[in-house]
């Protein structure tokens, strides 16, 4: 169906858009007609170093396709620098319509060895960064009575994973942040949704590929490119999604899922109240059939991407 490009006239800020999923989203949004502020610090997977060139490369790719882009190399993880990211978009394009909180780092380590630095670095970029960047845009969204947030969460937080207490806590926190923004800003016609993406990227490049079976599997998983997550981000950012807010979508190769959010599963009531002993005797046996198994993301998404 040919029509007007879905994001025509809009300005998008995409954080961490110097590579991976962020770059794919920035390119897709530019193709959909948005002017894009490409933010990236150009750091390693663990958040070290820093280079302006990944963001510049994304800008060049957008311009090669006759799209419009500007770059910014401030960090999402501090209040003042997050405000500079928004200011860059305003300076370049005069408005902001879309914020994609995508910047991220990993510091995977088993819980009993996780250092305060590993914890804080990951919380700062993902959870605090998503708040700082969202908050900096919120004033503009309120005044113009429109705006769309798209945040990247992860099944590591929504479901579970080994060695990622920092990342999982940040990502589940982002889901709650998104829901809170959706509730608080609905009155200003501002929407907020999460994508739980799957992609072969430098963050997932460490899956072992030694045996022929493993190699074949990795070859299949490699087809799950970052680009596969971009159409959902474009849709959620567009006016076509005006009735969609406070939701979490998982995108995995050619699959799309709406994810559950926490609700009471089963209740039990005792008019006299409970002693700890009675909880053990009556409540736990009654509730046990609704317990959520201690599973990891890979056990719930137990089939290879389709
Ligand atoms: P990536 O490592 O390729 O890209 C992340 C980008 O964020 C990098 O270019 C990095 O320079 C930038 N960045 C890091 N710290 C920053 C900061 N303080 N300020 C600005 N930019 C910063 O990662 P990938 O795989 O593309 O992931 C993108 C998002 O999707 C992340 O939020 C990640 O947690 C999430 N995600 C990815 C999954 C996957 O399968 N690749 C699965 C679930 C979630």
PDB file of N, CA and C and ligand atoms in Angstrom, residues 15-23 25 39-48 50-51 54-55 72-78 81 85 101-106 121 124-126 129-130 151-156 167 171 174 195-204 224 226 229, ligand 1:
ATOM      1  N   UNK A  15      19.247   6.639  20.630  1.00  0.00           N
ATOM      2  CA  UNK A  15      20.496   6.536  21.393  1.00  0.00           C
ATOM      3  C   UNK A  15      21.207   5.227  21.062  1.00  0.00           C
ATOM      4  N   UNK A  16      22.527   5.245  21.156  1.00  0.00           N
ATOM      5  CA  UNK A  16      23.306   4.050  20.832  1.00  0.00           C
ATOM      6  C   UNK A  16      23.102   3.621  19.390  1.00  0.00           C
ATOM      7  N   UNK A  17      22.977   4.615  18.494  1.00  0.00           N
ATOM      8  CA  UNK A  17      22.650   4.307  17.089  1.00  0.00           C
ATOM      9  C   UNK A  17      23.894   4.182  16.209  1.00  0.00           C
ATOM     10  N   UNK A  18      25.065   4.018  16.834  1.00  0.00           N
ATOM     11  CA  UNK A  18      26.293   3.864  16.060  1.00  0.00           C
ATOM     12  C   UNK A  18      26.518   2.442  15.575  1.00  0.00           C
ATOM     13  N   UNK A  19      25.647   1.503  15.932  1.00  0.00           N
ATOM     14  CA  UNK A  19      25.816   0.115  15.482  1.00  0.00           C
ATOM     15  C   UNK A  19      24.610  -0.703  15.871  1.00  0.00           C
ATOM     16  N   UNK A  20      24.663  -1.984  15.535  1.00  0.00           N
ATOM     17  CA  UNK A  20      23.661  -2.950  15.982  1.00  0.00           C
ATOM     18  C   UNK A  20      22.224  -2.511  15.728  1.00  0.00           C
ATOM     19  N   UNK A  21      21.386  -2.754  16.735  1.00  0.00           N
ATOM     20  CA  UNK A  21      19.948  -2.514  16.614  1.00  0.00           C
ATOM     21  C   UNK A  21      19.656  -1.013  16.476  1.00  0.00           C
ATOM     22  N   UNK A  22      20.399  -0.185  17.196  1.00  0.00           N
ATOM     23  CA  UNK A  22      20.177   1.262  17.138  1.00  0.00           C
ATOM     24  C   UNK A  22      20.396   1.817  15.740  1.00  0.00           C
ATOM     25  N   UNK A  23      21.475   1.354  15.094  1.00  0.00           N
ATOM     26  CA  UNK A  23      21.738   1.810  13.719  1.00  0.00           C
ATOM     27  C   UNK A  23      20.613   1.367  12.786  1.00  0.00           C
ATOM     28  N   UNK A  25      17.534   0.787  13.519  1.00  0.00           N
ATOM     29  CA  UNK A  25      16.326   1.592  13.786  1.00  0.00           C
ATOM     30  C   UNK A  25      16.494   2.994  13.201  1.00  0.00           C
ATOM     31  N   UNK A  39      22.623   9.349  18.138  1.00  0.00           N
ATOM     32  CA  UNK A  39      23.472   9.502  19.323  1.00  0.00           C
ATOM     33  C   UNK A  39      24.284   8.238  19.529  1.00  0.00           C
ATOM     34  N   UNK A  40      25.575   8.383  19.785  1.00  0.00           N
ATOM     35  CA  UNK A  40      26.382   7.227  20.211  1.00  0.00           C
ATOM     36  C   UNK A  40      27.698   7.710  20.787  1.00  0.00           C
ATOM     37  N   UNK A  41      28.069   7.040  21.862  1.00  0.00           N
ATOM     38  CA  UNK A  41      29.321   7.340  22.538  1.00  0.00           C
ATOM     39  C   UNK A  41      30.475   6.578  21.901  1.00  0.00           C
ATOM     40  N   UNK A  42      30.162   5.562  21.130  1.00  0.00           N
ATOM     41  CA  UNK A  42      31.201   4.776  20.460  1.00  0.00           C
ATOM     42  C   UNK A  42      32.082   4.005  21.425  1.00  0.00           C
ATOM     43  N   UNK A  43      31.434   3.314  22.393  1.00  0.00           N
ATOM     44  CA  UNK A  43      32.201   2.566  23.398  1.00  0.00           C
ATOM     45  C   UNK A  43      32.195   1.070  23.084  1.00  0.00           C
ATOM     46  N   UNK A  44      33.021   0.307  23.828  1.00  0.00           N
ATOM     47  CA  UNK A  44      33.051  -1.148  23.670  1.00  0.00           C
ATOM     48  C   UNK A  44      31.796  -1.743  24.310  1.00  0.00           C
ATOM     49  N   UNK A  45      31.601  -3.074  24.123  1.00  0.00           N
ATOM     50  CA  UNK A  45      30.415  -3.727  24.691  1.00  0.00           C
ATOM     51  C   UNK A  45      30.337  -3.497  26.206  1.00  0.00           C
ATOM     52  N   UNK A  46      31.505  -3.442  26.874  1.00  0.00           N
ATOM     53  CA  UNK A  46      31.496  -3.242  28.331  1.00  0.00           C
ATOM     54  C   UNK A  46      31.467  -1.767  28.709  1.00  0.00           C
ATOM     55  N   UNK A  47      31.429  -0.877  27.707  1.00  0.00           N
ATOM     56  CA  UNK A  47      31.278   0.548  27.998  1.00  0.00           C
ATOM     57  C   UNK A  47      32.584   1.306  28.087  1.00  0.00           C
ATOM     58  N   UNK A  48      33.681   0.713  27.558  1.00  0.00           N
ATOM     59  CA  UNK A  48      34.968   1.406  27.641  1.00  0.00           C
ATOM     60  C   UNK A  48      35.323   2.115  26.340  1.00  0.00           C
ATOM     61  N   UNK A  50      35.658   5.208  23.619  1.00  0.00           N
ATOM     62  CA  UNK A  50      34.753   6.249  23.133  1.00  0.00           C
ATOM     63  C   UNK A  50      35.240   6.759  21.799  1.00  0.00           C
ATOM     64  N   UNK A  51      34.335   6.825  20.810  1.00  0.00           N
ATOM     65  CA  UNK A  51      34.720   7.283  19.480  1.00  0.00           C
ATOM     66  C   UNK A  51      33.504   7.854  18.773  1.00  0.00           C
ATOM     67  N   UNK A  54      31.445   5.722  14.978  1.00  0.00           N
ATOM     68  CA  UNK A  54      30.252   4.889  14.690  1.00  0.00           C
ATOM     69  C   UNK A  54      29.017   5.734  14.387  1.00  0.00           C
ATOM     70  N   UNK A  55      28.807   6.808  15.160  1.00  0.00           N
ATOM     71  CA  UNK A  55      27.648   7.678  14.900  1.00  0.00           C
ATOM     72  C   UNK A  55      27.785   8.349  13.536  1.00  0.00           C
ATOM     73  N   UNK A  72      25.333  13.149  17.549  1.00  0.00           N
ATOM     74  CA  UNK A  72      25.630  13.641  18.885  1.00  0.00           C
ATOM     75  C   UNK A  72      26.396  12.545  19.610  1.00  0.00           C
ATOM     76  N   UNK A  73      27.459  12.921  20.352  1.00  0.00           N
ATOM     77  CA  UNK A  73      28.293  11.919  21.024  1.00  0.00           C
ATOM     78  C   UNK A  73      28.274  12.073  22.538  1.00  0.00           C
ATOM     79  N   UNK A  74      27.188  12.607  23.091  1.00  0.00           N
ATOM     80  CA  UNK A  74      27.070  12.700  24.545  1.00  0.00           C
ATOM     81  C   UNK A  74      26.570  11.388  25.123  1.00  0.00           C
ATOM     82  N   UNK A  75      26.912  11.151  26.399  1.00  0.00           N
ATOM     83  CA  UNK A  75      26.470   9.928  27.064  1.00  0.00           C
ATOM     84  C   UNK A  75      25.027  10.063  27.548  1.00  0.00           C
ATOM     85  N   UNK A  76      24.278   8.961  27.448  1.00  0.00           N
ATOM     86  CA  UNK A  76      22.921   8.942  27.996  1.00  0.00           C
ATOM     87  C   UNK A  76      22.940   8.878  29.529  1.00  0.00           C
ATOM     88  N   UNK A  77      24.086   8.479  30.095  1.00  0.00           N
ATOM     89  CA  UNK A  77      24.087   8.059  31.500  1.00  0.00           C
ATOM     90  C   UNK A  77      24.275   9.186  32.510  1.00  0.00           C
ATOM     91  N   UNK A  78      24.182  10.423  32.066  1.00  0.00           N
ATOM     92  CA  UNK A  78      24.222  11.547  33.008  1.00  0.00           C
ATOM     93  C   UNK A  78      23.140  12.559  32.662  1.00  0.00           C
ATOM     94  N   UNK A  81      24.328  15.530  30.307  1.00  0.00           N
ATOM     95  CA  UNK A  81      24.692  15.130  28.942  1.00  0.00           C
ATOM     96  C   UNK A  81      23.451  14.603  28.204  1.00  0.00           C
ATOM     97  N   UNK A  85      21.832  15.868  24.495  1.00  0.00           N
ATOM     98  CA  UNK A  85      21.378  15.054  23.346  1.00  0.00           C
ATOM     99  C   UNK A  85      20.097  15.672  22.774  1.00  0.00           C
ATOM    100  N   UNK A 101      15.177   4.739  23.301  1.00  0.00           N
ATOM    101  CA  UNK A 101      16.204   4.440  24.300  1.00  0.00           C
ATOM    102  C   UNK A 101      16.801   3.079  23.989  1.00  0.00           C
ATOM    103  N   UNK A 102      17.936   3.091  23.323  1.00  0.00           N
ATOM    104  CA  UNK A 102      18.541   1.858  22.831  1.00  0.00           C
ATOM    105  C   UNK A 102      19.975   1.651  23.336  1.00  0.00           C
ATOM    106  N   UNK A 103      20.656   2.732  23.732  1.00  0.00           N
ATOM    107  CA  UNK A 103      22.067   2.611  24.143  1.00  0.00           C
ATOM    108  C   UNK A 103      22.208   1.561  25.236  1.00  0.00           C
ATOM    109  N   UNK A 104      23.289   0.786  25.175  1.00  0.00           N
ATOM    110  CA  UNK A 104      23.447  -0.252  26.186  1.00  0.00           C
ATOM    111  C   UNK A 104      24.854  -0.782  26.280  1.00  0.00           C
ATOM    112  N   UNK A 105      25.169  -1.349  27.443  1.00  0.00           N
ATOM    113  CA  UNK A 105      26.440  -2.054  27.646  1.00  0.00           C
ATOM    114  C   UNK A 105      26.150  -3.331  28.441  1.00  0.00           C
ATOM    115  N   UNK A 106      27.131  -4.227  28.468  1.00  0.00           N
ATOM    116  CA  UNK A 106      27.023  -5.461  29.253  1.00  0.00           C
ATOM    117  C   UNK A 106      28.219  -5.596  30.183  1.00  0.00           C
ATOM    118  N   UNK A 121      27.658   0.576  36.530  1.00  0.00           N
ATOM    119  CA  UNK A 121      27.889   0.955  35.129  1.00  0.00           C
ATOM    120  C   UNK A 121      26.688   0.565  34.272  1.00  0.00           C
ATOM    121  N   UNK A 124      23.556   2.563  35.191  1.00  0.00           N
ATOM    122  CA  UNK A 124      23.692   3.954  34.731  1.00  0.00           C
ATOM    123  C   UNK A 124      23.330   4.109  33.260  1.00  0.00           C
ATOM    124  N   UNK A 125      23.816   3.216  32.426  1.00  0.00           N
ATOM    125  CA  UNK A 125      23.550   3.368  30.987  1.00  0.00           C
ATOM    126  C   UNK A 125      22.097   2.987  30.672  1.00  0.00           C
ATOM    127  N   UNK A 126      21.651   1.826  31.146  1.00  0.00           N
ATOM    128  CA  UNK A 126      20.328   1.343  30.733  1.00  0.00           C
ATOM    129  C   UNK A 126      19.205   2.064  31.487  1.00  0.00           C
ATOM    130  N   UNK A 129      20.061   6.012  32.241  1.00  0.00           N
ATOM    131  CA  UNK A 129      20.128   6.651  30.920  1.00  0.00           C
ATOM    132  C   UNK A 129      18.750   6.772  30.284  1.00  0.00           C
ATOM    133  N   UNK A 130      17.947   5.713  30.382  1.00  0.00           N
ATOM    134  CA  UNK A 130      16.596   5.770  29.792  1.00  0.00           C
ATOM    135  C   UNK A 130      15.757   6.820  30.509  1.00  0.00           C
ATOM    136  N   UNK A 151      11.434   2.006  24.126  1.00  0.00           N
ATOM    137  CA  UNK A 151      12.564   1.618  24.970  1.00  0.00           C
ATOM    138  C   UNK A 151      12.929   0.166  24.684  1.00  0.00           C
ATOM    139  N   UNK A 152      14.225  -0.146  24.718  1.00  0.00           N
ATOM    140  CA  UNK A 152      14.659  -1.529  24.535  1.00  0.00           C
ATOM    141  C   UNK A 152      14.756  -2.216  25.901  1.00  0.00           C
ATOM    142  N   UNK A 153      13.904  -3.212  26.107  1.00  0.00           N
ATOM    143  CA  UNK A 153      14.033  -4.043  27.295  1.00  0.00           C
ATOM    144  C   UNK A 153      14.678  -5.362  26.865  1.00  0.00           C
ATOM    145  N   UNK A 154      14.589  -6.402  27.660  1.00  0.00           N
ATOM    146  CA  UNK A 154      15.222  -7.666  27.287  1.00  0.00           C
ATOM    147  C   UNK A 154      14.553  -8.819  28.023  1.00  0.00           C
ATOM    148  N   UNK A 155      14.528  -9.983  27.374  1.00  0.00           N
ATOM    149  CA  UNK A 155      13.986 -11.156  28.061  1.00  0.00           C
ATOM    150  C   UNK A 155      14.889 -11.563  29.230  1.00  0.00           C
ATOM    151  N   UNK A 156      16.121 -11.052  29.276  1.00  0.00           N
ATOM    152  CA  UNK A 156      16.963 -11.307  30.458  1.00  0.00           C
ATOM    153  C   UNK A 156      16.273 -10.785  31.714  1.00  0.00           C
ATOM    154  N   UNK A 167      22.095  -6.256  34.458  1.00  0.00           N
ATOM    155  CA  UNK A 167      21.396  -6.005  33.192  1.00  0.00           C
ATOM    156  C   UNK A 167      19.907  -6.352  33.316  1.00  0.00           C
ATOM    157  N   UNK A 171      16.820  -3.828  32.898  1.00  0.00           N
ATOM    158  CA  UNK A 171      15.867  -4.014  31.800  1.00  0.00           C
ATOM    159  C   UNK A 171      14.430  -4.174  32.309  1.00  0.00           C
ATOM    160  N   UNK A 174      13.339  -0.780  33.189  1.00  0.00           N
ATOM    161  CA  UNK A 174      12.945  -0.011  32.001  1.00  0.00           C
ATOM    162  C   UNK A 174      11.489  -0.308  31.629  1.00  0.00           C
ATOM    163  N   UNK A 195      10.282  -2.579  23.352  1.00  0.00           N
ATOM    164  CA  UNK A 195      10.598  -3.713  22.472  1.00  0.00           C
ATOM    165  C   UNK A 195      11.616  -4.576  23.200  1.00  0.00           C
ATOM    166  N   UNK A 196      11.369  -5.870  23.204  1.00  0.00           N
ATOM    167  CA  UNK A 196      12.351  -6.817  23.712  1.00  0.00           C
ATOM    168  C   UNK A 196      12.962  -7.478  22.474  1.00  0.00           C
ATOM    169  N   UNK A 197      14.099  -6.944  22.007  1.00  0.00           N
ATOM    170  CA  UNK A 197      14.597  -7.380  20.704  1.00  0.00           C
ATOM    171  C   UNK A 197      15.419  -8.667  20.801  1.00  0.00           C
ATOM    172  N   UNK A 198      15.600  -9.302  19.681  1.00  0.00           N
ATOM    173  CA  UNK A 198      16.573 -10.392  19.555  1.00  0.00           C
ATOM    174  C   UNK A 198      17.399 -10.064  18.316  1.00  0.00           C
ATOM    175  N   UNK A 199      18.698 -10.175  18.436  1.00  0.00           N
ATOM    176  CA  UNK A 199      19.525  -9.958  17.246  1.00  0.00           C
ATOM    177  C   UNK A 199      20.891 -10.560  17.452  1.00  0.00           C
ATOM    178  N   UNK A 200      21.431 -11.048  16.367  1.00  0.00           N
ATOM    179  CA  UNK A 200      22.848 -11.395  16.378  1.00  0.00           C
ATOM    180  C   UNK A 200      23.581 -10.069  16.288  1.00  0.00           C
ATOM    181  N   UNK A 201      24.324  -9.731  17.307  1.00  0.00           N
ATOM    182  CA  UNK A 201      25.074  -8.483  17.275  1.00  0.00           C
ATOM    183  C   UNK A 201      26.334  -8.704  18.095  1.00  0.00           C
ATOM    184  N   UNK A 202      27.110  -7.642  18.274  1.00  0.00           N
ATOM    185  CA  UNK A 202      28.346  -7.838  19.042  1.00  0.00           C
ATOM    186  C   UNK A 202      28.045  -8.232  20.490  1.00  0.00           C
ATOM    187  N   UNK A 203      26.797  -7.930  20.969  1.00  0.00           N
ATOM    188  CA  UNK A 203      26.440  -8.330  22.327  1.00  0.00           C
ATOM    189  C   UNK A 203      26.224  -9.835  22.441  1.00  0.00           C
ATOM    190  N   UNK A 204      25.877 -10.500  21.333  1.00  0.00           N
ATOM    191  CA  UNK A 204      25.563 -11.927  21.397  1.00  0.00           C
ATOM    192  C   UNK A 204      26.597 -12.767  20.653  1.00  0.00           C
ATOM    193  N   UNK A 224      19.279 -13.699  12.044  1.00  0.00           N
ATOM    194  CA  UNK A 224      18.428 -12.866  12.888  1.00  0.00           C
ATOM    195  C   UNK A 224      19.135 -11.508  13.059  1.00  0.00           C
ATOM    196  N   UNK A 226      19.989  -7.392  13.266  1.00  0.00           N
ATOM    197  CA  UNK A 226      19.406  -6.250  13.999  1.00  0.00           C
ATOM    198  C   UNK A 226      18.244  -5.608  13.244  1.00  0.00           C
ATOM    199  N   UNK A 229      14.383  -6.057  13.920  1.00  0.00           N
ATOM    200  CA  UNK A 229      13.666  -5.404  15.024  1.00  0.00           C
ATOM    201  C   UNK A 229      13.160  -4.009  14.659  1.00  0.00           C
TER     202      UNK A 229
HETATM  203  P1  LIG B   1      25.468  -2.754  20.574  1.00  0.00           P
HETATM  204  O1  LIG B   1      26.540  -2.900  21.610  1.00  0.00           O
HETATM  205  O2  LIG B   1      25.745  -3.172  19.185  1.00  0.00           O
HETATM  206  O3  LIG B   1      24.966  -1.230  20.545  1.00  0.00           O
HETATM  207  C1  LIG B   1      24.847  -0.456  21.704  1.00  0.00           C
HETATM  208  C2  LIG B   1      25.349   0.943  21.389  1.00  0.00           C
HETATM  209  O4  LIG B   1      25.168   1.779  22.550  1.00  0.00           O
HETATM  210  C3  LIG B   1      26.834   0.988  21.049  1.00  0.00           C
HETATM  211  O5  LIG B   1      27.022   1.568  19.769  1.00  0.00           O
HETATM  212  C4  LIG B   1      27.465   1.821  22.171  1.00  0.00           C
HETATM  213  O6  LIG B   1      28.527   2.659  21.731  1.00  0.00           O
HETATM  214  C5  LIG B   1      26.270   2.659  22.627  1.00  0.00           C
HETATM  215  N1  LIG B   1      26.407   3.165  23.995  1.00  0.00           N
HETATM  216  C6  LIG B   1      26.847   2.494  25.091  1.00  0.00           C
HETATM  217  N2  LIG B   1      26.861   3.288  26.162  1.00  0.00           N
HETATM  218  C7  LIG B   1      26.389   4.517  25.753  1.00  0.00           C
HETATM  219  C8  LIG B   1      26.148   5.747  26.422  1.00  0.00           C
HETATM  220  N3  LIG B   1      26.387   5.884  27.734  1.00  0.00           N
HETATM  221  N4  LIG B   1      25.663   6.785  25.702  1.00  0.00           N
HETATM  222  C9  LIG B   1      25.402   6.652  24.374  1.00  0.00           C
HETATM  223  N5  LIG B   1      25.638   5.502  23.689  1.00  0.00           N
HETATM  224  C10 LIG B   1      26.108   4.441  24.377  1.00  0.00           C
HETATM  225  O7  LIG B   1      24.176  -3.518  21.155  1.00  0.00           O
HETATM  226  P2  LIG B   1      22.834  -4.087  20.459  1.00  0.00           P
HETATM  227  O8  LIG B   1      22.880  -5.555  20.491  1.00  0.00           O
HETATM  228  O9  LIG B   1      22.549  -3.395  19.191  1.00  0.00           O
HETATM  229  O10 LIG B   1      21.740  -3.664  21.562  1.00  0.00           O
HETATM  230  C11 LIG B   1      20.936  -2.510  21.470  1.00  0.00           C
HETATM  231  C12 LIG B   1      19.916  -2.513  22.601  1.00  0.00           C
HETATM  232  O11 LIG B   1      19.083  -3.669  22.512  1.00  0.00           O
HETATM  233  C13 LIG B   1      20.532  -2.521  23.998  1.00  0.00           C
HETATM  234  O12 LIG B   1      19.746  -1.737  24.865  1.00  0.00           O
HETATM  235  C14 LIG B   1      20.441  -3.984  24.379  1.00  0.00           C
HETATM  236  O13 LIG B   1      20.432  -4.149  25.782  1.00  0.00           O
HETATM  237  C15 LIG B   1      19.130  -4.378  23.739  1.00  0.00           C
HETATM  238  N6  LIG B   1      19.005  -5.815  23.516  1.00  0.00           N
HETATM  239  C16 LIG B   1      19.758  -6.456  22.570  1.00  0.00           C
HETATM  240  C17 LIG B   1      19.600  -7.812  22.350  1.00  0.00           C
HETATM  241  C18 LIG B   1      20.340  -8.545  21.278  1.00  0.00           C
HETATM  242  O14 LIG B   1      20.010  -9.710  21.042  1.00  0.00           O
HETATM  243  N7  LIG B   1      21.305  -7.946  20.614  1.00  0.00           N
HETATM  244  C19 LIG B   1      18.657  -8.600  23.157  1.00  0.00           C
HETATM  245  C20 LIG B   1      17.910  -7.842  24.116  1.00  0.00           C
HETATM  246  C21 LIG B   1      18.096  -6.497  24.271  1.00  0.00           C
END
